[in-house]
PDB file of C-alpha atoms and ligand atoms in Angstrom:
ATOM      1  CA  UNK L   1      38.539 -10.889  30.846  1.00 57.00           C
ATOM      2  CA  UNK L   2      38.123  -9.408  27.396  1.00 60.00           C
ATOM      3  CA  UNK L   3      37.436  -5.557  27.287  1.00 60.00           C
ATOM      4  CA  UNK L   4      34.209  -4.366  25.921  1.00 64.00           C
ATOM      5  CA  UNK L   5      34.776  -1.777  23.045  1.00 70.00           C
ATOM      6  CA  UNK L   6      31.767   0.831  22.545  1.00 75.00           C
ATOM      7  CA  UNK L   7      32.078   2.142  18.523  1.00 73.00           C
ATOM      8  CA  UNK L   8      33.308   5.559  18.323  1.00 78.00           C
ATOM      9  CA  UNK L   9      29.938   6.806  16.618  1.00 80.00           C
ATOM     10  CA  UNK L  10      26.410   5.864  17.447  1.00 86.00           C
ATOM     11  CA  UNK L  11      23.299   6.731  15.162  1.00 91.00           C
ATOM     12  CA  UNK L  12      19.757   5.657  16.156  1.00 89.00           C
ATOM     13  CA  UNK L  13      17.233   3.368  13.849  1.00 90.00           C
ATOM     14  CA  UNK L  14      13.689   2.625  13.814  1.00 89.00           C
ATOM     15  CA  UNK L  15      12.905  -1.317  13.974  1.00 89.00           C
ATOM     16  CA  UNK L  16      11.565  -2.265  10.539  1.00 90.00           C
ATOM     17  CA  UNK L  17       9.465  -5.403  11.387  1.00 88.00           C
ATOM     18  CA  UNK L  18       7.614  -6.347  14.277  1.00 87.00           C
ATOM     19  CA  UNK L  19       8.875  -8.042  17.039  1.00 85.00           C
ATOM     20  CA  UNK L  20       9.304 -11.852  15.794  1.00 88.00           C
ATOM     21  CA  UNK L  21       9.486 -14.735  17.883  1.00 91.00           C
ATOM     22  CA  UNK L  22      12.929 -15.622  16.814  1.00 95.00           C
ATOM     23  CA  UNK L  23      14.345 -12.346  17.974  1.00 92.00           C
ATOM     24  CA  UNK L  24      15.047 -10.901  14.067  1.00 92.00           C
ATOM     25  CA  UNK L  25      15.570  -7.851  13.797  1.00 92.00           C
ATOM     26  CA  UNK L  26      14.802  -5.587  10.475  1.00 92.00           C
ATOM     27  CA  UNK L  27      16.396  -1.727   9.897  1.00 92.00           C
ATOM     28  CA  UNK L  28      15.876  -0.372   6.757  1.00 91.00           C
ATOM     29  CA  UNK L  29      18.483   2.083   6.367  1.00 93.00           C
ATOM     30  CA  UNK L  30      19.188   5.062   3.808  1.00 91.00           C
ATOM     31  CA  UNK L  31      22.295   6.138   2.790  1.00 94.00           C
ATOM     32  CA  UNK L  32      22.819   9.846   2.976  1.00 92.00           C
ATOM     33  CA  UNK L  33      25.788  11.431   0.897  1.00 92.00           C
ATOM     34  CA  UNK L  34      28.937  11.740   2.847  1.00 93.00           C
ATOM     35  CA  UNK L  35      26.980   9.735   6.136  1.00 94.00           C
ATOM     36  CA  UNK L  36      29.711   7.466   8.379  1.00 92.00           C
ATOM     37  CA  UNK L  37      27.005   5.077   9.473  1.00 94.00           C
ATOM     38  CA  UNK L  38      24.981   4.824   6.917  1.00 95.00           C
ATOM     39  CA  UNK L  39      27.172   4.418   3.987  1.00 96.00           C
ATOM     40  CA  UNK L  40      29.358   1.752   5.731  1.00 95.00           C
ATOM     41  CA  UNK L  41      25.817   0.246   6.921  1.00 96.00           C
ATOM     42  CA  UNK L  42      24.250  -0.243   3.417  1.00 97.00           C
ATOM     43  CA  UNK L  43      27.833   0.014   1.236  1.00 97.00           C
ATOM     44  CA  UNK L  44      30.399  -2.171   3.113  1.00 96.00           C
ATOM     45  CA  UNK L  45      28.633  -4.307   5.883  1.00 96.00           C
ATOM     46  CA  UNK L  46      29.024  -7.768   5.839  1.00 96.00           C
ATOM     47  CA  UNK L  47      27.210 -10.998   6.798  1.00 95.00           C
ATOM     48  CA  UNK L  48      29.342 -12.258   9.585  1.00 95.00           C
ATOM     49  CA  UNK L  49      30.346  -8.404  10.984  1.00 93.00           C
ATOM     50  CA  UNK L  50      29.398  -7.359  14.763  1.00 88.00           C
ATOM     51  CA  UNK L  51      27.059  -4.247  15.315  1.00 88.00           C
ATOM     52  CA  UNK L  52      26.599  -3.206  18.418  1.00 89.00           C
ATOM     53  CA  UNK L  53      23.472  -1.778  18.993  1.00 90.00           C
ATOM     54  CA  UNK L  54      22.415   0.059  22.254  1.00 88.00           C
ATOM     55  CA  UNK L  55      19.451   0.026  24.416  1.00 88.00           C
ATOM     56  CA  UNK L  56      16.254   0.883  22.598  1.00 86.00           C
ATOM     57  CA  UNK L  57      14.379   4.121  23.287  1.00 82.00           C
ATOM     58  CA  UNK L  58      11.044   5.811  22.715  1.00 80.00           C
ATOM     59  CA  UNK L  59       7.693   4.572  23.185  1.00 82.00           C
ATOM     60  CA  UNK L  60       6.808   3.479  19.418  1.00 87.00           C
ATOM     61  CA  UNK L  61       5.111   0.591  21.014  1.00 89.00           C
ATOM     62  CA  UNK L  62       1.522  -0.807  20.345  1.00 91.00           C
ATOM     63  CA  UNK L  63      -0.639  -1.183  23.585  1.00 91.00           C
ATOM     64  CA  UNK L  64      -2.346  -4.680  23.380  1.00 91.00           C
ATOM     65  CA  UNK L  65      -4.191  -4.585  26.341  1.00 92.00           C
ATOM     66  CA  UNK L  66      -6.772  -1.482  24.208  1.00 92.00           C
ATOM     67  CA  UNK L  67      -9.062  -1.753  21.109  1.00 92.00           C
ATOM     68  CA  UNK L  68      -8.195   1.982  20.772  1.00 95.00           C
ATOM     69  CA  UNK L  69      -8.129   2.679  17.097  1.00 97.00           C
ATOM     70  CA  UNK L  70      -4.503   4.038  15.749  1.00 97.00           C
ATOM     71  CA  UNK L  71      -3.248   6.859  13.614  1.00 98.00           C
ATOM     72  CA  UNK L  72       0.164   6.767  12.038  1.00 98.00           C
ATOM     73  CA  UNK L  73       2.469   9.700  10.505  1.00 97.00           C
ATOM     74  CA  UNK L  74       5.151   8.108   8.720  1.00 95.00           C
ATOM     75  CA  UNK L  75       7.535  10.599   6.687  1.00 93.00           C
ATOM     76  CA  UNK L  76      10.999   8.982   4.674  1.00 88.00           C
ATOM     77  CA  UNK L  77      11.942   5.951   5.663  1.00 87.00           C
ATOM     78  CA  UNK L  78       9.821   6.384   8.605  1.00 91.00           C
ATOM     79  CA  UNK L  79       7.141   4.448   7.078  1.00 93.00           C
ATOM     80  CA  UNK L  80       9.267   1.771   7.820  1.00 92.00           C
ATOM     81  CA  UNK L  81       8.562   1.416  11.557  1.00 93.00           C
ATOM     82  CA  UNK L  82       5.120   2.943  10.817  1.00 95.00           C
ATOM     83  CA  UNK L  83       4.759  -0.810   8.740  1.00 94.00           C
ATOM     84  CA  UNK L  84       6.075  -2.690  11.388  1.00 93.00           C
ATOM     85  CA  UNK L  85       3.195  -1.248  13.968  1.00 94.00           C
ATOM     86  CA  UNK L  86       0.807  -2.280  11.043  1.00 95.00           C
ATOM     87  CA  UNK L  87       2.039  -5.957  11.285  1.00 92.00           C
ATOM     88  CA  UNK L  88       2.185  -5.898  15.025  1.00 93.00           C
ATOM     89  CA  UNK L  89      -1.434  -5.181  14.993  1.00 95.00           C
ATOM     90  CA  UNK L  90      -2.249  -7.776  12.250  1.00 93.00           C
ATOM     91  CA  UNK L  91      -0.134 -10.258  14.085  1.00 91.00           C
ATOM     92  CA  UNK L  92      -2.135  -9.929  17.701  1.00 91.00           C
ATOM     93  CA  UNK L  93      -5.529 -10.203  14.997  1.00 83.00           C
ATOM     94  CA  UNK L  94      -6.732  -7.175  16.093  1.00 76.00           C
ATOM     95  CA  UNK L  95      -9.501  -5.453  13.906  1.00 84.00           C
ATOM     96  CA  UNK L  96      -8.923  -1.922  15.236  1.00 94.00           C
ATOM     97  CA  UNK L  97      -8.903   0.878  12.727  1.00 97.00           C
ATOM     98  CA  UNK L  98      -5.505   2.091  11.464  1.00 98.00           C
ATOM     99  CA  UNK L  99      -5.095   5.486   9.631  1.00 98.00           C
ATOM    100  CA  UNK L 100      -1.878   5.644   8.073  1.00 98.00           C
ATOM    101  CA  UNK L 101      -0.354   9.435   6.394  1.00 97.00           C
ATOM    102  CA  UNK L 102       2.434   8.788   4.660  1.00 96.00           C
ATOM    103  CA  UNK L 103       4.566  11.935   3.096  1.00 94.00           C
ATOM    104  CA  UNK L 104       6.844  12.501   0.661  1.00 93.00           C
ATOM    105  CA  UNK L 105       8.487  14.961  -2.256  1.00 93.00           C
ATOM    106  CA  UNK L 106       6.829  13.246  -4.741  1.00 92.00           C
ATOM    107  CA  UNK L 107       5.049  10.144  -5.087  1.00 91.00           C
ATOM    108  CA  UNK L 108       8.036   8.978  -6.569  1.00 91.00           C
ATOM    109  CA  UNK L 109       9.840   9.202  -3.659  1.00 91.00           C
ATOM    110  CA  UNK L 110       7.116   7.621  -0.857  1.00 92.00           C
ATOM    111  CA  UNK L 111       9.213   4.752   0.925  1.00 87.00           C
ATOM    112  CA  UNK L 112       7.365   1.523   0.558  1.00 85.00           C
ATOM    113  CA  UNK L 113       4.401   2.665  -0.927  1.00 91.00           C
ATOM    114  CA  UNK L 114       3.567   0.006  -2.416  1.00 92.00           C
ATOM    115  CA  UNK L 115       3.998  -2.609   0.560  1.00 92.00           C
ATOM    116  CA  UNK L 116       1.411  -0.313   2.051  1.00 94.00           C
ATOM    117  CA  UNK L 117      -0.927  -0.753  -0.288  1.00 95.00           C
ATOM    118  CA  UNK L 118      -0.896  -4.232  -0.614  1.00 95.00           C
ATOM    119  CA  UNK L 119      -1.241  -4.371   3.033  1.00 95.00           C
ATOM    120  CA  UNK L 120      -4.536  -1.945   2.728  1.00 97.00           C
ATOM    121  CA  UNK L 121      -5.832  -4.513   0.415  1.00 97.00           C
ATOM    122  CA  UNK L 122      -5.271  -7.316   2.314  1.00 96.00           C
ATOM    123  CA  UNK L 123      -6.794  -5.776   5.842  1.00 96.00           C
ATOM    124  CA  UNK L 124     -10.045  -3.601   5.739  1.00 96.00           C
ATOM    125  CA  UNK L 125      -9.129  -2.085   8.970  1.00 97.00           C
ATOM    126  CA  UNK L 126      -6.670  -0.312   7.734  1.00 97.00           C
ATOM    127  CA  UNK L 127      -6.432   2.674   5.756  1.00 97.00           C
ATOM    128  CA  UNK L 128      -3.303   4.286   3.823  1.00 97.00           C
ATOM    129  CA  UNK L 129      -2.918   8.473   2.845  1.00 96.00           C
ATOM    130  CA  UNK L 130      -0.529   9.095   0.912  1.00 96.00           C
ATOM    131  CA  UNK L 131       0.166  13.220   0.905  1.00 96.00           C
ATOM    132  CA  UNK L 132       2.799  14.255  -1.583  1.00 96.00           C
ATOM    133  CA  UNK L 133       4.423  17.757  -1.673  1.00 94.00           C
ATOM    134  CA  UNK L 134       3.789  17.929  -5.156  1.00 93.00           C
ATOM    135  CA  UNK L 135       3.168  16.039  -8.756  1.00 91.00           C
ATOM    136  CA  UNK L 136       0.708  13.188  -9.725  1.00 90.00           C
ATOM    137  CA  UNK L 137      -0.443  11.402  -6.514  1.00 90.00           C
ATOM    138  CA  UNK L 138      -3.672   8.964  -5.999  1.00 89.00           C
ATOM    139  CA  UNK L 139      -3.825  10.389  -2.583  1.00 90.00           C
ATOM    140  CA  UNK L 140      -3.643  14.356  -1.677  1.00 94.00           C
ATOM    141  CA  UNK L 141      -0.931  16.966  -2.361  1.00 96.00           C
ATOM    142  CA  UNK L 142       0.260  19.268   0.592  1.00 95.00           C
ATOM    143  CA  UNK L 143       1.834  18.565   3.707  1.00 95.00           C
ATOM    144  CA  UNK L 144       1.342  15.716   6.680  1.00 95.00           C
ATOM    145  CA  UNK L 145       0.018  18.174   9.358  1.00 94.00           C
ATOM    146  CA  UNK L 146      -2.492  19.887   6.998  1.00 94.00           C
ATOM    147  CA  UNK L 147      -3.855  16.395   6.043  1.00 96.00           C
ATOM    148  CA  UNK L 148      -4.244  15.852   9.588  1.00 95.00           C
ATOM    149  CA  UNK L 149      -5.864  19.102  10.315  1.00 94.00           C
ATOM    150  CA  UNK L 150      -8.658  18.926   7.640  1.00 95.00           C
ATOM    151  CA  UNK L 151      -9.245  15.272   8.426  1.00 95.00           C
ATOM    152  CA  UNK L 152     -10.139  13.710  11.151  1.00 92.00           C
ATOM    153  CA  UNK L 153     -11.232  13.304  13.904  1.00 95.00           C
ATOM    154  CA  UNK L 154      -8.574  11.987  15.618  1.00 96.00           C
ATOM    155  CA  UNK L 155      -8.827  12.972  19.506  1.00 94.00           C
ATOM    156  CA  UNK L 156     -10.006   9.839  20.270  1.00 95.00           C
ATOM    157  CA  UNK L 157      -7.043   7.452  18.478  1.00 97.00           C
ATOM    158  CA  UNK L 158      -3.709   6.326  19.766  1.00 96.00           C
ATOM    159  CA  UNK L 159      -0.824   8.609  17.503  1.00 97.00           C
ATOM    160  CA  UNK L 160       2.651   6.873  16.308  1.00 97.00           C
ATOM    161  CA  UNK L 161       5.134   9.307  14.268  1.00 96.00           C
ATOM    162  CA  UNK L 162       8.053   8.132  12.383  1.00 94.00           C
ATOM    163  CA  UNK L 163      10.274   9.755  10.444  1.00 90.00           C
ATOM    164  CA  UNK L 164      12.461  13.462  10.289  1.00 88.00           C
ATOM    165  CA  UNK L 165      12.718  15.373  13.184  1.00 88.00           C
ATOM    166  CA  UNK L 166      10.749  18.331  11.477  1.00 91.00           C
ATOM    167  CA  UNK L 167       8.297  15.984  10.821  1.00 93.00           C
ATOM    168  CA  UNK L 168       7.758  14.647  13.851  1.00 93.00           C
ATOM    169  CA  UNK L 169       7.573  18.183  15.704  1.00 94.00           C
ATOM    170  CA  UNK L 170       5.159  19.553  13.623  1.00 95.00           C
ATOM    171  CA  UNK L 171       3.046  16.382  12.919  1.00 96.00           C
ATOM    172  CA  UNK L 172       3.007  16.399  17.053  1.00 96.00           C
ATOM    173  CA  UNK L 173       1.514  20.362  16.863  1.00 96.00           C
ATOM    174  CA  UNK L 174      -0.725  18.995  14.092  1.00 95.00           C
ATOM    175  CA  UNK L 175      -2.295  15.855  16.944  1.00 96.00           C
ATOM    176  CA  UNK L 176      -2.361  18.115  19.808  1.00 96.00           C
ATOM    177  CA  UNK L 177      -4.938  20.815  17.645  1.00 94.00           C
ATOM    178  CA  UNK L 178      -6.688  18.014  16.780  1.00 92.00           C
ATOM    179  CA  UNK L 179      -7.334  17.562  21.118  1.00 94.00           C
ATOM    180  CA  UNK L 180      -5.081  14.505  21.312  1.00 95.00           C
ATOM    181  CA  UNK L 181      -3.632  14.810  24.870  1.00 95.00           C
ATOM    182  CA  UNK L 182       0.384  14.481  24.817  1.00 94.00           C
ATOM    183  CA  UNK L 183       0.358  11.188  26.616  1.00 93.00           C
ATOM    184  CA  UNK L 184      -1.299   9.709  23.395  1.00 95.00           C
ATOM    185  CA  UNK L 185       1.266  10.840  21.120  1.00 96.00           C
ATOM    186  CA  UNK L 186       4.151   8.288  20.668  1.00 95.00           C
ATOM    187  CA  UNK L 187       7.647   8.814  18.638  1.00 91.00           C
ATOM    188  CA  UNK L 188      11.414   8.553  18.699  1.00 83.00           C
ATOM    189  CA  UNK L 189      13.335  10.407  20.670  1.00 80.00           C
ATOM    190  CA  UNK L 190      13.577  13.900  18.423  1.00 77.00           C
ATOM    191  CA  UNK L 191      17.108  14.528  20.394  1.00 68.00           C
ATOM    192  CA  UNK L 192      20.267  13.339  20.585  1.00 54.00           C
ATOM    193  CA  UNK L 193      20.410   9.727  22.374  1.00 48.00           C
ATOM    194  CA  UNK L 194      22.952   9.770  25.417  1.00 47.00           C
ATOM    195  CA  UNK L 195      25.090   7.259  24.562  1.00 48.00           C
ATOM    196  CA  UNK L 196      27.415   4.727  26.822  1.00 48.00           C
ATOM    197  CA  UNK L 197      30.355   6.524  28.395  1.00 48.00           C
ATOM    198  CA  UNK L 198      28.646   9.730  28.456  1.00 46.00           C
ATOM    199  CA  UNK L 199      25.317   8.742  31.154  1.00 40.00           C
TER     200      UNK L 199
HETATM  201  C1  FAD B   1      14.792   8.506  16.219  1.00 71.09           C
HETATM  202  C2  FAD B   1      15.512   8.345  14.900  1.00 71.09           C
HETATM  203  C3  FAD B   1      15.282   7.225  14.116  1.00 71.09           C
HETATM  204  C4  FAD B   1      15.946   7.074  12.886  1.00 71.09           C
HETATM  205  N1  FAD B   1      15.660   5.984  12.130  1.00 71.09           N
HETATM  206  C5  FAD B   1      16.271   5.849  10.926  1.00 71.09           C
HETATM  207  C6  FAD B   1      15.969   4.714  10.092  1.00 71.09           C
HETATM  208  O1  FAD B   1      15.172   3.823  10.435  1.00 71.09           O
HETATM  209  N2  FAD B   1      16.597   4.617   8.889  1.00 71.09           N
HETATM  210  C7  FAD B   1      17.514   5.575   8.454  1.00 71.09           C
HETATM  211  O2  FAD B   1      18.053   5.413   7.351  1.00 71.09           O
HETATM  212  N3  FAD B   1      17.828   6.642   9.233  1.00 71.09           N
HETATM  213  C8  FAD B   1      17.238   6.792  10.462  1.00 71.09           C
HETATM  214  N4  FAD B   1      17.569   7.858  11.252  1.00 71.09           N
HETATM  215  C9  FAD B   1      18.708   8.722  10.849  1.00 71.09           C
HETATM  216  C10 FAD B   1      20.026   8.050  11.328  1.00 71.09           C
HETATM  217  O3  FAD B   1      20.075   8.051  12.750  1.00 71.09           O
HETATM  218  C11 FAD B   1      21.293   8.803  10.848  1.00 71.09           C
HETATM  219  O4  FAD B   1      21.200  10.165  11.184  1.00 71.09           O
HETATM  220  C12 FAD B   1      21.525   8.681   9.341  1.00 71.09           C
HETATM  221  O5  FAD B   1      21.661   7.301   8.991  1.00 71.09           O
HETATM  222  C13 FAD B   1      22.800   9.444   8.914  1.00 71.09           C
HETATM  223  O6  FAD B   1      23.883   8.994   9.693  1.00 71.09           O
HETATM  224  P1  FAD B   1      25.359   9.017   9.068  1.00 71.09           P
HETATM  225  O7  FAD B   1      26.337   8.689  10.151  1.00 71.09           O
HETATM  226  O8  FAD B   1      25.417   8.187   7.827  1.00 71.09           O
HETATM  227  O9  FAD B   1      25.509  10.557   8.608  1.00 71.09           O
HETATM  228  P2  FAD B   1      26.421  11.672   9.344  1.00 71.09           P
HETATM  229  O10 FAD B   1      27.864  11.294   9.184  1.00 71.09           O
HETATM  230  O11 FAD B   1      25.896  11.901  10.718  1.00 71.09           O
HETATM  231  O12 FAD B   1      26.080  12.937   8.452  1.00 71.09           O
HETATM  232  C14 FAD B   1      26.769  13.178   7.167  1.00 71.09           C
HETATM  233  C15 FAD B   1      26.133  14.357   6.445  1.00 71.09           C
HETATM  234  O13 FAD B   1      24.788  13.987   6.046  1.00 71.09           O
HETATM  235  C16 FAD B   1      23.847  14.918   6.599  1.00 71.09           C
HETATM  236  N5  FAD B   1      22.677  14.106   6.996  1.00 71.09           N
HETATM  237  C17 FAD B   1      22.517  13.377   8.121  1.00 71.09           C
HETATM  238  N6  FAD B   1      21.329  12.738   8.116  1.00 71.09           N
HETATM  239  C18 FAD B   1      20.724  13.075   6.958  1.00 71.09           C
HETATM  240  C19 FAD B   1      19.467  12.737   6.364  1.00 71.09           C
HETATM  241  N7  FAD B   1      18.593  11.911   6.985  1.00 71.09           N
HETATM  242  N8  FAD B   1      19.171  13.253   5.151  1.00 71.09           N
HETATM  243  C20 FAD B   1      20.043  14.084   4.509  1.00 71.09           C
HETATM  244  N9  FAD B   1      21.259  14.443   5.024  1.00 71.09           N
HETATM  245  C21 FAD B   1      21.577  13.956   6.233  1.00 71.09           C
HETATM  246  C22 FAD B   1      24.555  15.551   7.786  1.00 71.09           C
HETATM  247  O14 FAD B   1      24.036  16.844   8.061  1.00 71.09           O
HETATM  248  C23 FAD B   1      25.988  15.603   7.319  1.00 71.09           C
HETATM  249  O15 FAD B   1      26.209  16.727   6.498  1.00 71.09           O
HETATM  250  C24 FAD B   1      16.893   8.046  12.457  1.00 71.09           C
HETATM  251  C25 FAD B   1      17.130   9.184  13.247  1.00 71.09           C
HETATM  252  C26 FAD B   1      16.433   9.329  14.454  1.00 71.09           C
HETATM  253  C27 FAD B   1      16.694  10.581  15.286  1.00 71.09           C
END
């Protein structure tokens, strides 16, 4: 019987898209400078190569079964995900209402702004915040958590965070002032995965 190999490095990724009926599955992935995944991910994959991808983790799911309105923190190309919770709840037709924060640098540099918009326009449930650090922005300039401290309220939504680990940590301080118990608060794990071989 043929050995299984396991690849010498494993990184984790947020799903893109929601899930789709033909089992597709979407990563948007950035290459970082000097990155081994990354770069051979978005510079010398191939249609027709094998990934191997390991079981997924976190709890970046939407519960269908509530009508509990949602607020998302999406920082990088964690809006990614944060859009693929968007079209989960536009697929199932729910009307409940979405709050989206999405941070940057710069407005420049907000990942798939503009997809965001357009889906703001298309759904009147849902509403998209851009925060940029700095510069020309048509939403407000400072950080995630602040936005989410002088808005609100929030203690009564369902929380999703995507996006860097510093991010997440403090966007998860940020939910919990705001009276949002922890078990509302869903991300990625902020840790290292354990990986196969080393359980
Ligand atoms: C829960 C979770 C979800 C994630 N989802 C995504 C995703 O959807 N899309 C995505 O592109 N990435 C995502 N990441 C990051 C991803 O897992 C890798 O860390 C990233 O792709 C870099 O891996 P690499 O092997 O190319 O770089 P490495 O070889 O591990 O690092 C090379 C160098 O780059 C630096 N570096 C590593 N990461 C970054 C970074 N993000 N920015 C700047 N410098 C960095 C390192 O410190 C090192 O000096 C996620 C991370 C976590 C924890």
């Amino acid at each position: 019987m043929e050995t299984p190999w396991w690849p010498r490095v494993w990184r984790p990724y947020s799903f893109a898209s929601a899930p789709r009926p033909d089992g597709l599955l979407t990563f948007h992935v950035r290459a970082v400078r000097a990155g081994w995944v990354s770069r051979a991910l978005v510079h010398r994959a191939e249609p027709g190569d094998v990934l191997r991808l390991g079981a997924p983790a976190g709890t970046t799911t939407v519960d269908h079964t509530t009508h509990t309105a949602l607020l998302c923190l999406g920082g990088g190309t964690g809006m990614a995900p944060v859009r693929a919770l968007v079209e989960d709840v536009a697929e199932h037709g729910d009307r409940r209402r979405v709050d989206v924060f999405c941070g940057a640098r710069s407005e420049r540099d907000l990942y798939d702004l503009d997809a965001m918009l357009r889906l703001q326009r298309t759904y009147p449930w849902l509403a998209v915040h851009p925060v940029v650090a700095a510069g020309p922005t048509r939403g407000r300039t400072g950080e995630i958590p602040e936005a989410v401290r002088e808005t609100g309220p929030w203690n009564e939504r369902d929380a999703y965070l995507a996006g860097p680990p510093g991010m997440i940590r403090s966007g998860v301080r940020a939910l919990r002032d705001a009276g949002l118990p922890q078990e509302r608060i869903h991300h990625d794990p902020v840790e290292e995965p354990v990986l196969p071989g080393q359980g």
